[in-house]
Coordinates of C-alpha atoms in Angstrom, one line a residue:
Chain A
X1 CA 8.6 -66.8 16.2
X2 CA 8.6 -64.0 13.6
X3 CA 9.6 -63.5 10.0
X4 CA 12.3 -61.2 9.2
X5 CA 11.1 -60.2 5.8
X6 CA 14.6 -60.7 4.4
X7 CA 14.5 -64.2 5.0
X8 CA 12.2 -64.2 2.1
X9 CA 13.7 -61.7 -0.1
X10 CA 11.6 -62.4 -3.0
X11 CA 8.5 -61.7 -1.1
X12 CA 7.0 -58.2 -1.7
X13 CA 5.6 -56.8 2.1
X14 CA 2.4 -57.9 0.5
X15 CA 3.4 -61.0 0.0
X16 CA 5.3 -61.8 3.4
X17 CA 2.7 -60.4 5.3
X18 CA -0.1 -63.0 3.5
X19 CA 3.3 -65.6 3.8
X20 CA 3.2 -64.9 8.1
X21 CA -0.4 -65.3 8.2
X22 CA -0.9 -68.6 5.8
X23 CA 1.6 -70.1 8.4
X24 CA 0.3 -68.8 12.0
X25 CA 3.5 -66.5 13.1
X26 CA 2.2 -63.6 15.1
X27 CA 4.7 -60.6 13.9
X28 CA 7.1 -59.5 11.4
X29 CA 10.3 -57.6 10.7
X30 CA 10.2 -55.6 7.9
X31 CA 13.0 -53.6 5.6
X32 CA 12.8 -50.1 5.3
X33 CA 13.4 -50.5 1.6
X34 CA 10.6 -52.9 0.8
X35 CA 7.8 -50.9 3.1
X36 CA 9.7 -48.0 0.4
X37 CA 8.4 -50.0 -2.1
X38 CA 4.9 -51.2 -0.6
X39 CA 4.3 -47.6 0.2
X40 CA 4.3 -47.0 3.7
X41 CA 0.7 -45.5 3.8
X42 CA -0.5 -49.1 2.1
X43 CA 1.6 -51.4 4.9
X44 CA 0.4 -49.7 7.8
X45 CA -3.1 -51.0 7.0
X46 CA -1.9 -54.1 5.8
X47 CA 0.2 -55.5 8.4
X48 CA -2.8 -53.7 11.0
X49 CA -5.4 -55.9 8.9
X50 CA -3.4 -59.1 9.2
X51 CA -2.9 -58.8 13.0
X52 CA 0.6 -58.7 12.5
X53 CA 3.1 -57.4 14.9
X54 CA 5.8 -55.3 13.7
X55 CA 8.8 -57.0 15.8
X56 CA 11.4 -54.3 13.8
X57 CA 11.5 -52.0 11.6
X58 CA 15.3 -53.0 9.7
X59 CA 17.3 -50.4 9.5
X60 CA 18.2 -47.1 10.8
X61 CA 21.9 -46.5 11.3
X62 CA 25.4 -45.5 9.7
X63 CA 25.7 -43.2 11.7
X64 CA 29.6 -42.5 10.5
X65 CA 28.4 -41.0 7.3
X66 CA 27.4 -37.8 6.1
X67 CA 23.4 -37.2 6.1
X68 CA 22.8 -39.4 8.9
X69 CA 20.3 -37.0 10.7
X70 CA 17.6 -36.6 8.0
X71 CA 17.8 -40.5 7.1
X72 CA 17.2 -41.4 10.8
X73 CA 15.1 -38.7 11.5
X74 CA 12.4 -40.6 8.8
X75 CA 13.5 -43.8 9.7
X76 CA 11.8 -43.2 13.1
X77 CA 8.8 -41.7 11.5
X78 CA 8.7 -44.8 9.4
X79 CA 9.1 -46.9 12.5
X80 CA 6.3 -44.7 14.7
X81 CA 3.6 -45.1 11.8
X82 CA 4.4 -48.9 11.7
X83 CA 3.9 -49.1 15.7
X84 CA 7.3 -51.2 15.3
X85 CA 8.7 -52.6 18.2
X86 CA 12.2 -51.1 17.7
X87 CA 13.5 -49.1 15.2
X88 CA 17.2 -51.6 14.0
X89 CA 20.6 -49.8 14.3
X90 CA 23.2 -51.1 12.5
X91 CA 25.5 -48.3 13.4
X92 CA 28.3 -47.9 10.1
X93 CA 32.4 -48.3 9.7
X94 CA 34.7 -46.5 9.5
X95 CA 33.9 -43.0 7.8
X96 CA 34.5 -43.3 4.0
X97 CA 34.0 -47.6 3.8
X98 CA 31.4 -48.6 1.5
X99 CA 30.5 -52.3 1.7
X100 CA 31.5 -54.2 -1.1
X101 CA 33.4 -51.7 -2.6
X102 CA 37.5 -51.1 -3.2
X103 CA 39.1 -48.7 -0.4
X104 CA 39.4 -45.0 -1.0
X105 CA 39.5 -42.2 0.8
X106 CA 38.8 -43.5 4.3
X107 CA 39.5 -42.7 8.3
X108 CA 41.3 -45.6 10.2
X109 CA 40.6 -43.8 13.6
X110 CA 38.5 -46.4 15.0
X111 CA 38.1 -45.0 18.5
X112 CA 37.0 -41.1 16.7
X113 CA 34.6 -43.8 14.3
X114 CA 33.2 -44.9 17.6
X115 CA 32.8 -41.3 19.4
X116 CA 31.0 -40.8 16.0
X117 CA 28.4 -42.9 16.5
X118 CA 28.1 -41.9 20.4
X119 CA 27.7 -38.5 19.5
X120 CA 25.1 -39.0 16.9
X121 CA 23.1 -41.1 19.2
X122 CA 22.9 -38.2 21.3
X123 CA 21.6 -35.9 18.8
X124 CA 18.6 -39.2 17.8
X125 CA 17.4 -40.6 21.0
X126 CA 15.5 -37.5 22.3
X127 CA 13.9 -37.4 18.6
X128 CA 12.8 -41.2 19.1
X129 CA 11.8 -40.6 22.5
X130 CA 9.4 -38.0 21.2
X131 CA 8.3 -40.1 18.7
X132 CA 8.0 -43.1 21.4
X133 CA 10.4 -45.3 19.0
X134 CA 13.0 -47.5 21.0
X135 CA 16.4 -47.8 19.2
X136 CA 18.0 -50.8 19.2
X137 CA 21.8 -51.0 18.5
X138 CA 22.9 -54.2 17.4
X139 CA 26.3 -55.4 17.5
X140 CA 27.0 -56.5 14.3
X141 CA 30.3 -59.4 14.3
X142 CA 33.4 -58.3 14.3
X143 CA 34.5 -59.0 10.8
X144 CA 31.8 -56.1 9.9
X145 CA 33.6 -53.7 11.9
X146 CA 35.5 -51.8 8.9
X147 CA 32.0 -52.1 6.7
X148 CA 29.2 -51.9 8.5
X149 CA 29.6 -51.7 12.3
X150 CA 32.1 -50.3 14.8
X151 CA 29.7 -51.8 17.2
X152 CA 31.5 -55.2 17.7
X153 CA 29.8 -56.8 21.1
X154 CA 27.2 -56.4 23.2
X155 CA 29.1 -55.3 26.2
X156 CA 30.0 -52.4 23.8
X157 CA 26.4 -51.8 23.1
X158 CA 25.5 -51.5 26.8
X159 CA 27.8 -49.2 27.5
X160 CA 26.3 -46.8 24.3
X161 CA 23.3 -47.6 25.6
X162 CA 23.7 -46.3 28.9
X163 CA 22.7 -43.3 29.4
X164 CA 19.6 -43.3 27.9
X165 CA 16.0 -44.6 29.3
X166 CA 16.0 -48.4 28.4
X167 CA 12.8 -47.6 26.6
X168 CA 14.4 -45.3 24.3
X169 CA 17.8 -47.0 23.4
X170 CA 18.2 -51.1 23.4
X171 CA 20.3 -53.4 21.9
X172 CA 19.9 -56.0 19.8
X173 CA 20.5 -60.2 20.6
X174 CA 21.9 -61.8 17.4
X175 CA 23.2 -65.4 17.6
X176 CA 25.2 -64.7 14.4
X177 CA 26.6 -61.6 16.0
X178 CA 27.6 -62.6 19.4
X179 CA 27.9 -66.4 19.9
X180 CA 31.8 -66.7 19.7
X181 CA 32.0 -63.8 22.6
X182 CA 33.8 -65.2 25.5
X183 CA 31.3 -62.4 27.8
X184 CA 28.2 -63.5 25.9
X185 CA 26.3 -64.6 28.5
X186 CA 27.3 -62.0 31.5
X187 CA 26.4 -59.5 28.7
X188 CA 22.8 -61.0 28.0
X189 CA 22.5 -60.8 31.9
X190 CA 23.7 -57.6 31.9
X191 CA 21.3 -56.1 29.0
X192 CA 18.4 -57.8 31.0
X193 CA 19.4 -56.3 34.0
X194 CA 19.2 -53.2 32.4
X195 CA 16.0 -53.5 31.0
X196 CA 17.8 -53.5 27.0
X197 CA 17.0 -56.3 25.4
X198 CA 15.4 -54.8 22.3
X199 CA 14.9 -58.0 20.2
X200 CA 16.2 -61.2 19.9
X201 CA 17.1 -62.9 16.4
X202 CA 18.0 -65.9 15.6
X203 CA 20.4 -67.5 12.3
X204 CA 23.2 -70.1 12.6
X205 CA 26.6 -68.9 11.5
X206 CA 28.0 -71.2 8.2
X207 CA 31.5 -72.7 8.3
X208 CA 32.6 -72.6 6.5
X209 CA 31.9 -68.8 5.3
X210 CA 30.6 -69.1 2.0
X211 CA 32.4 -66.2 -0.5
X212 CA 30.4 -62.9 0.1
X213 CA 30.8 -62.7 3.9
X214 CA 27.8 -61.1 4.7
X215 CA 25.9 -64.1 3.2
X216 CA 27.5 -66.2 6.0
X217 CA 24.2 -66.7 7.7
X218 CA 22.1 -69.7 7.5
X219 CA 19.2 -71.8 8.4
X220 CA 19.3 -73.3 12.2
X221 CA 21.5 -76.3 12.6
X222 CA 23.1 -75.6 9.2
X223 CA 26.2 -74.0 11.1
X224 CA 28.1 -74.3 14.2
X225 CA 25.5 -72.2 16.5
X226 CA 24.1 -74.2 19.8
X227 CA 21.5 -72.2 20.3
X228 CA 19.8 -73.6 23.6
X229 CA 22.2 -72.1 25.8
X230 CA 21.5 -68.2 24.2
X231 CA 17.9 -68.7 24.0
X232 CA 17.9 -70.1 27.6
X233 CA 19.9 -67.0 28.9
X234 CA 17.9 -64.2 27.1
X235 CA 14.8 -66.0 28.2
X236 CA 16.0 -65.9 31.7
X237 CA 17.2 -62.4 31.3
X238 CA 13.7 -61.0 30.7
X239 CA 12.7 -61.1 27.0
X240 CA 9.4 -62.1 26.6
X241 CA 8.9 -60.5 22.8
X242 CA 9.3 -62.1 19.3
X243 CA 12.0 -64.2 18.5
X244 CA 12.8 -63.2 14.7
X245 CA 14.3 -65.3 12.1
X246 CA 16.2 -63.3 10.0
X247 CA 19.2 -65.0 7.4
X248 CA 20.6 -63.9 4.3
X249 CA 22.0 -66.8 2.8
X250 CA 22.1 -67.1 -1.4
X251 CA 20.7 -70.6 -1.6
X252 CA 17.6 -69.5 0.9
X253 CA 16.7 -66.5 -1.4
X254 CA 16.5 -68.8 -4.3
X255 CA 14.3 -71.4 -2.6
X256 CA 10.5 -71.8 -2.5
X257 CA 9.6 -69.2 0.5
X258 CA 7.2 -71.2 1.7
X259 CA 9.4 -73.9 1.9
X260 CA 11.8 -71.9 3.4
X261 CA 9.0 -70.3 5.9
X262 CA 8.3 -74.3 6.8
X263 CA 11.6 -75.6 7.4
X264 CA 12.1 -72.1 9.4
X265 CA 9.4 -73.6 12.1
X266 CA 10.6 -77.0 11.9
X267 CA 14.2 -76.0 12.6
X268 CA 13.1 -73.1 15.4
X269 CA 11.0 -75.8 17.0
X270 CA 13.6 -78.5 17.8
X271 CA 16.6 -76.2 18.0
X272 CA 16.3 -72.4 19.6
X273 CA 12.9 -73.0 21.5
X274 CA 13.5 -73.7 25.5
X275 CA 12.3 -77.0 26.6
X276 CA 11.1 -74.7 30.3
Chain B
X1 CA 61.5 -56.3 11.6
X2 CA 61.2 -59.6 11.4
X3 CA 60.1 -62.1 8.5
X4 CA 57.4 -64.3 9.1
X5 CA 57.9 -66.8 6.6
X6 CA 54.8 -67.6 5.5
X7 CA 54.4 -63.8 4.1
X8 CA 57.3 -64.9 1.3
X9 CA 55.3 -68.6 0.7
X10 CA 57.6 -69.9 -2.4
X11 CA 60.2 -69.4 0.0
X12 CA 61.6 -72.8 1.7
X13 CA 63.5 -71.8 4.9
X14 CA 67.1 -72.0 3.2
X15 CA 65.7 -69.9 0.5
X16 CA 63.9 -67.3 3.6
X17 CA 67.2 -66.9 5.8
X18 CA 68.9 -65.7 2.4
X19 CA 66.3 -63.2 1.9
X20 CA 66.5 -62.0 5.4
X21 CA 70.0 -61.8 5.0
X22 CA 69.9 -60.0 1.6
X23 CA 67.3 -57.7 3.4
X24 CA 68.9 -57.3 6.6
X25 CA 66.4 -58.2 8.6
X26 CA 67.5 -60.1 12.2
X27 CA 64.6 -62.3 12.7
X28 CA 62.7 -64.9 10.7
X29 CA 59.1 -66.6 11.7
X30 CA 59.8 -70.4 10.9
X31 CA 56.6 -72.9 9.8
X32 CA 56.5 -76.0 10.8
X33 CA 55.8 -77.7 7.8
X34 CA 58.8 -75.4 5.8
X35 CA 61.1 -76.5 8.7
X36 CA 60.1 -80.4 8.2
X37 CA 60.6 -80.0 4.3
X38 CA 64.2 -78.3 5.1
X39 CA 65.1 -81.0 7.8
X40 CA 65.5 -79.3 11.4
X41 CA 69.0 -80.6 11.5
X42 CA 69.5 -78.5 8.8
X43 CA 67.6 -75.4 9.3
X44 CA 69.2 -75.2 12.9
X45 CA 72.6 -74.5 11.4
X46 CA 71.2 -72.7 8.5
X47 CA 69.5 -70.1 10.9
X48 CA 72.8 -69.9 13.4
X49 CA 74.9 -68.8 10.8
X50 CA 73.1 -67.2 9.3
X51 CA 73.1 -64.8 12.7
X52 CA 69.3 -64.7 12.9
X53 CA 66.9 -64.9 15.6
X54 CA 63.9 -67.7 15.3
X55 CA 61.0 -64.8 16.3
X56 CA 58.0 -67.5 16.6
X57 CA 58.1 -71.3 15.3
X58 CA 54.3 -71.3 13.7
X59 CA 52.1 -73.6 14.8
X60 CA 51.2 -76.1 17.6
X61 CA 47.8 -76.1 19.1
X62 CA 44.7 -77.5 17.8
X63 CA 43.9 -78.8 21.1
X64 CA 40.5 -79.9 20.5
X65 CA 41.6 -82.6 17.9
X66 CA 42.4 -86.2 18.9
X67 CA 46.1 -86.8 18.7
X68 CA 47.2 -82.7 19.6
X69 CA 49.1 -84.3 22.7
X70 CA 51.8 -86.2 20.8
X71 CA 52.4 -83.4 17.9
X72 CA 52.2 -80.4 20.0
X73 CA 55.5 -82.3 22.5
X74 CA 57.2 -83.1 18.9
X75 CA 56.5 -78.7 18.5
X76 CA 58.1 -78.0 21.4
X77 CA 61.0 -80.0 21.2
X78 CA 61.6 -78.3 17.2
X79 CA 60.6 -74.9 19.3
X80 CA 63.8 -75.6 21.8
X81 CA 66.0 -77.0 18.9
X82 CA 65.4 -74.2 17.0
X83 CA 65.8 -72.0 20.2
X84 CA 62.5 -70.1 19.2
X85 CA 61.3 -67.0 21.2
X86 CA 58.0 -68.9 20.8
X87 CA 55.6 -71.5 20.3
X88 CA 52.3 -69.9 18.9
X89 CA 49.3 -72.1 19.4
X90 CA 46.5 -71.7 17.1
X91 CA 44.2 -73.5 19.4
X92 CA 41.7 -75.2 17.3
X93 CA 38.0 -74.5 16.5
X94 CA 34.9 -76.9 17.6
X95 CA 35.7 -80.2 17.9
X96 CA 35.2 -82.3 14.2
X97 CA 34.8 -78.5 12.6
X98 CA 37.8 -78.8 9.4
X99 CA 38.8 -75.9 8.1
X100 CA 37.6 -75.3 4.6
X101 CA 35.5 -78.4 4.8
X102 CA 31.2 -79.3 4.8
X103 CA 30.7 -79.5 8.5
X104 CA 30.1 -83.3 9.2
X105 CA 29.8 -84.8 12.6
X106 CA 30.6 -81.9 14.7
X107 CA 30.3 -80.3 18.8
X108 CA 28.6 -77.3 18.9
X109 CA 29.4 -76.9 22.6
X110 CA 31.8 -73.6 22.7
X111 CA 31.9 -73.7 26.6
X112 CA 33.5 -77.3 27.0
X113 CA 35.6 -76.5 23.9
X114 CA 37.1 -74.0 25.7
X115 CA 37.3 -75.8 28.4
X116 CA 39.0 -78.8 26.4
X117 CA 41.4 -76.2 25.5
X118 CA 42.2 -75.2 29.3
X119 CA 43.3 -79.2 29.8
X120 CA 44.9 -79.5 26.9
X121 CA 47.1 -76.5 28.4
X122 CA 47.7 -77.9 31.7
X123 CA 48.9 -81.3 29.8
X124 CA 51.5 -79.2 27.8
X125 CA 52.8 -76.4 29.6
X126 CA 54.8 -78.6 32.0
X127 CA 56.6 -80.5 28.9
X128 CA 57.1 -76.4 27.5
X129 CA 58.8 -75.3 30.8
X130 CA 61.0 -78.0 31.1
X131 CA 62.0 -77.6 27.5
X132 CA 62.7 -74.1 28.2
X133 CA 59.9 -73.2 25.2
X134 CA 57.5 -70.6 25.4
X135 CA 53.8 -71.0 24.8
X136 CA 52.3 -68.1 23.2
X137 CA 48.1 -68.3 22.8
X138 CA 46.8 -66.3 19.9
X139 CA 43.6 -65.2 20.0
X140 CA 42.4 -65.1 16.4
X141 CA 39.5 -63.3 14.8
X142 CA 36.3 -64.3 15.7
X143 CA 35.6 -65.0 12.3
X144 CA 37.8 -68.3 12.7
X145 CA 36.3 -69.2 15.6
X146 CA 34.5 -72.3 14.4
X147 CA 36.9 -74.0 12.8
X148 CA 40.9 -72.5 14.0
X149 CA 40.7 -71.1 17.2
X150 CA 37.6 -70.7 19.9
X151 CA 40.6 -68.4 21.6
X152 CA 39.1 -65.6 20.1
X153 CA 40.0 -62.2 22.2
X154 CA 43.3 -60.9 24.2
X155 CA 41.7 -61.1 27.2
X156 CA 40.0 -64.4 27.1
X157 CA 44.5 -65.4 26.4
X158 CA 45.4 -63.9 29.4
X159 CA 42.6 -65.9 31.3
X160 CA 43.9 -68.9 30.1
X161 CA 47.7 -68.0 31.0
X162 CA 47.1 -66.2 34.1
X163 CA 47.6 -69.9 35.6
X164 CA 51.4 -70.4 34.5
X165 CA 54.5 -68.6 34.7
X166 CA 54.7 -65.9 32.0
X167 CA 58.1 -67.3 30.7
X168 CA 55.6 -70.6 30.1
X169 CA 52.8 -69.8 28.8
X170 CA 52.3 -65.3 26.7
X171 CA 50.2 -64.4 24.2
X172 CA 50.6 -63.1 20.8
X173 CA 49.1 -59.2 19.5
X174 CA 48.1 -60.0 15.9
X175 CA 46.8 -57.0 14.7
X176 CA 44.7 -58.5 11.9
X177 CA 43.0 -60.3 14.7
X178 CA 42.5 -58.1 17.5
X179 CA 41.7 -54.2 15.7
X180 CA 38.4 -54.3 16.1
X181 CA 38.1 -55.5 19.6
X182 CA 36.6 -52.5 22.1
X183 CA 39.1 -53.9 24.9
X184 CA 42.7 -54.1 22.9
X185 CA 44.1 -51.2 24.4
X186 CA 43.2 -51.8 28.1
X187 CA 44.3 -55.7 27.4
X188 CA 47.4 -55.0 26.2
X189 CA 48.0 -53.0 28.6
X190 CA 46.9 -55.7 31.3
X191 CA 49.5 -57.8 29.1
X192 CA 52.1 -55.9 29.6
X193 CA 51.0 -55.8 33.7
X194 CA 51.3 -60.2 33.6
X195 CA 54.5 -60.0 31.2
X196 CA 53.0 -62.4 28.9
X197 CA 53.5 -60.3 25.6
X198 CA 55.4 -63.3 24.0
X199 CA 54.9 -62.1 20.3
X200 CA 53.9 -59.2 17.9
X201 CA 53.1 -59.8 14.8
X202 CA 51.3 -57.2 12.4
X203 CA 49.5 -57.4 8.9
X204 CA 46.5 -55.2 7.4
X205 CA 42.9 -56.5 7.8
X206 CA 41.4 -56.2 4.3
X207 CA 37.8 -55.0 3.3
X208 CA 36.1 -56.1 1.2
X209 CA 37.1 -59.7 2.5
X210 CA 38.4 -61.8 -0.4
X211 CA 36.4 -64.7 -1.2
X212 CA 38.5 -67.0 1.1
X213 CA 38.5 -65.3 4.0
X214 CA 41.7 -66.6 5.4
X215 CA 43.7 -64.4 2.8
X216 CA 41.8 -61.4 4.3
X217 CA 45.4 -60.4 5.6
X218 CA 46.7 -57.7 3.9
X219 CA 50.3 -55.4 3.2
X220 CA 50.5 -52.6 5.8
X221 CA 48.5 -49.9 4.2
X222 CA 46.3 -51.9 1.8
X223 CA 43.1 -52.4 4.7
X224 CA 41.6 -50.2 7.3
X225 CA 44.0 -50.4 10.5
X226 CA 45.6 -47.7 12.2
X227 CA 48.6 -49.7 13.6
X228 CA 50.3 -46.5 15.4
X229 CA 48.4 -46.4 18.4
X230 CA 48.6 -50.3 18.5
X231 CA 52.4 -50.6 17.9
X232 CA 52.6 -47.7 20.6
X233 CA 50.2 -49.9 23.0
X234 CA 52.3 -52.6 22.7
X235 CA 55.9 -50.8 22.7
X236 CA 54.3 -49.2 26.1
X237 CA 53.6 -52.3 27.2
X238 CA 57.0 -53.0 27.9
X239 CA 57.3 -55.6 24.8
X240 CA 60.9 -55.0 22.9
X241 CA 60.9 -58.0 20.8
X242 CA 60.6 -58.8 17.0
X243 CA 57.4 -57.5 15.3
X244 CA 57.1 -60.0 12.4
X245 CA 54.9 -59.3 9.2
X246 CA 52.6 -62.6 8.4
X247 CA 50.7 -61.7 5.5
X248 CA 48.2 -64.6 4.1
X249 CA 47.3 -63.1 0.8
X250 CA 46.6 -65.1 -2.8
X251 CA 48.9 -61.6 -4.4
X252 CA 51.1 -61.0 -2.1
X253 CA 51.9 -65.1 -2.5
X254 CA 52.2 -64.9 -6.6
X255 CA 54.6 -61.9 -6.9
X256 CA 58.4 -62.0 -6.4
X257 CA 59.2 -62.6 -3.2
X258 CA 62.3 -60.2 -3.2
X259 CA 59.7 -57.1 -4.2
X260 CA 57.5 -58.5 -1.4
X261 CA 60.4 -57.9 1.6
X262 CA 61.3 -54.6 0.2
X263 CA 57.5 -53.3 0.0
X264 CA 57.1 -54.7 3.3
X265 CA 60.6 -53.1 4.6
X266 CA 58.9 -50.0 3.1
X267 CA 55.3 -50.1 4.6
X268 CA 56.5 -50.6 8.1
X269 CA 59.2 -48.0 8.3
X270 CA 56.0 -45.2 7.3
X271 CA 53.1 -47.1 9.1
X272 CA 54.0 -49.1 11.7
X273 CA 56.9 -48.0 13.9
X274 CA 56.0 -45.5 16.5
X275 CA 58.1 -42.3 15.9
X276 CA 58.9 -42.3 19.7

């Protein structure tokens, strides 16, 4: 099991990185905004001190809006240095949507939106490949698809991913994302067919969804998730790497984190673990 | 054009089949619950002449709650008295999942829910044919898919109907519910194919979400889709029937109903007929 630092929001990198080795998990996810903030040339040491893992670096993407290149471009610096795992890629809307905000000038075109995002991928992956970062696109749920990403399923993510050496470009496995998908488990065969399965993360999905969308996700077995089944099939499709916990939920960020940290391992023991 | 009549809320029926009169529009969406207030003995006469065509009689389903069996027969027989061109089934969400309520004592087992609803079918489709009704499945956002419908794309619908006569059992194209999906065009196509496009029904899919996100459905024009190349898909499809506007929306339900139908009348003459 890992921490996804923004499980613990109020924790500093510092501070998570102290918070993962107080409670015996191996790795961490961190946020490109808080290693920002920690200085990149102090976290490198840090997490290498700690014996962490870096299971991803969170997140490179939006790809549908203008200065994409240079933002990505360090994003996969930031993720080389940190030895991360994967580099996230939640990929942007539709050109002109900011989250949260009223609707101006936008594009509708999703399928252009979509070529978008193919096209820029094209001009990343032989950057990351040079840089020996992987890329993992992760199909964010489909009532993100105007905001924040045009990538909807994982089928979807395969097919982006194709033409590029599995150790380049991956996908990401989140429960939140993907558990209502009808294909969900042909897909997770699929991506471990194909040698894609980037990372794996974990977070039930409330019901029901509390006002800000996005803050939807929650602790295991605090939603409608059975996540046996998913863990079973992505363990049986290959993955052998960290399993990260990552939620953002209003009422976790205002708990004790190493409360939240404990229930985290209680809850990830008796419900996403496989019993083989 | 047709009304659904849950877009004009403060409506009852008599007071909707005046204002599609007024408006001159041929169809109306009828709700259950509006029709039981009105009395079906007289909403039947009220709606015949009145010269207007029933386009969908909104809702049975919920087919994995106890009890669906006996209320979804009583649907189809108000369905045939009303001479409806459809049934549409909102199938239900996890078993003990309420909408808008704590989750309690619930099922998190999506497979055998989906499953439930497959028997639930074969239990009611018989009663349907003989009552000369037509079922029509609607997949709805995955969003809902925990606590309204685990029918949650167009192609997982025409799985579930491939077994019955498409006169029995077709499938409604929501556009709020399906946009986002990578597979819409190539699945309503593939609708078209089986004949089982039973009903189209269009509203805007709003971002940001509202705080509810039921009322997410917006006014042609106010959210992000393109509905050209979906009206197109669906006219190409072969489909020729009603294309109702059901619009869930908190505004939409406060302001004069009268200055709702023009707007509407308005929005779908520029954005949603195909120019073909």
């Amino acid at each position: 099991m890992a921490l996804n630092q923004w499980t613990t929001k109020r924790w500093s990198v510092k501070e998570a990185v102290a918070g993962c080795v107080r409670h015996g998990l191996p790795a961490i996810g961190l946020w490109r905004q808080n290693v920002a903030e920690q200085g990149l040339d102090e976290t490198v040491p840090l997490v290498k001190h700690a014996g962490l893992r870096v299971s991803s670096l969170c997140r490179g993407g939006f790809l549908t809006s203008p200065g994409f290149e240079e933002d990505n471009r360090r994003a996969v610096d930031e993720a080389a240095a940190l030895n991360a795992a994967c580099l996230v890629m939640v990929v942007g809307g539709l050109p002109g949507v900011v989250p949260g905000e009223p609707l101006g000038e936008i594009s509708r075109d999703l399928r252009s939106a979509r070529n978008q995002v193919a096209d820029a991928l094209a001009l990343l992956a032989p950057y990351a490949a040079q840089r020996g970062v992987r890329l993992a696109l992760e199909p964010l749920h489909p009532m993100y698809c105007a905001d924040r990403a045009v990538l909807s399923t994982l089928g979807q993510a395969l097919d982006l991913a194709a033409p590029y050496p599995p150790e380049t470009v991956g996908v990401v496995v989140d429960t939140f994302h993907v558990w209502w998908d009808p294909q969900v488990f042909e897909q997770i065969e699929r991506a471990g067919r194909e040698g894609r399965i980037a990372s794996y993360q974990v977070c039930d999905f409330l019901s029901p969804l509390p006002a800000d969308a996005l803050l939807g996700r929650g602790m295991m077995g605090d939603g409608v998730i059975d996540f046996g089944p998913l863990t079973e099939a992505v363990a049986a499709a290959g993955y052998a790497g960290d399993v990260e916990v990552e939620i953002f939920n209003a009422d976790i960020w205002a708990a004790d984190p190493d409360e939240v940290v404990a229930t985290m391992k209680d809850r990830f023991a008796r419900l996403v673990v496989t019993r083989s």
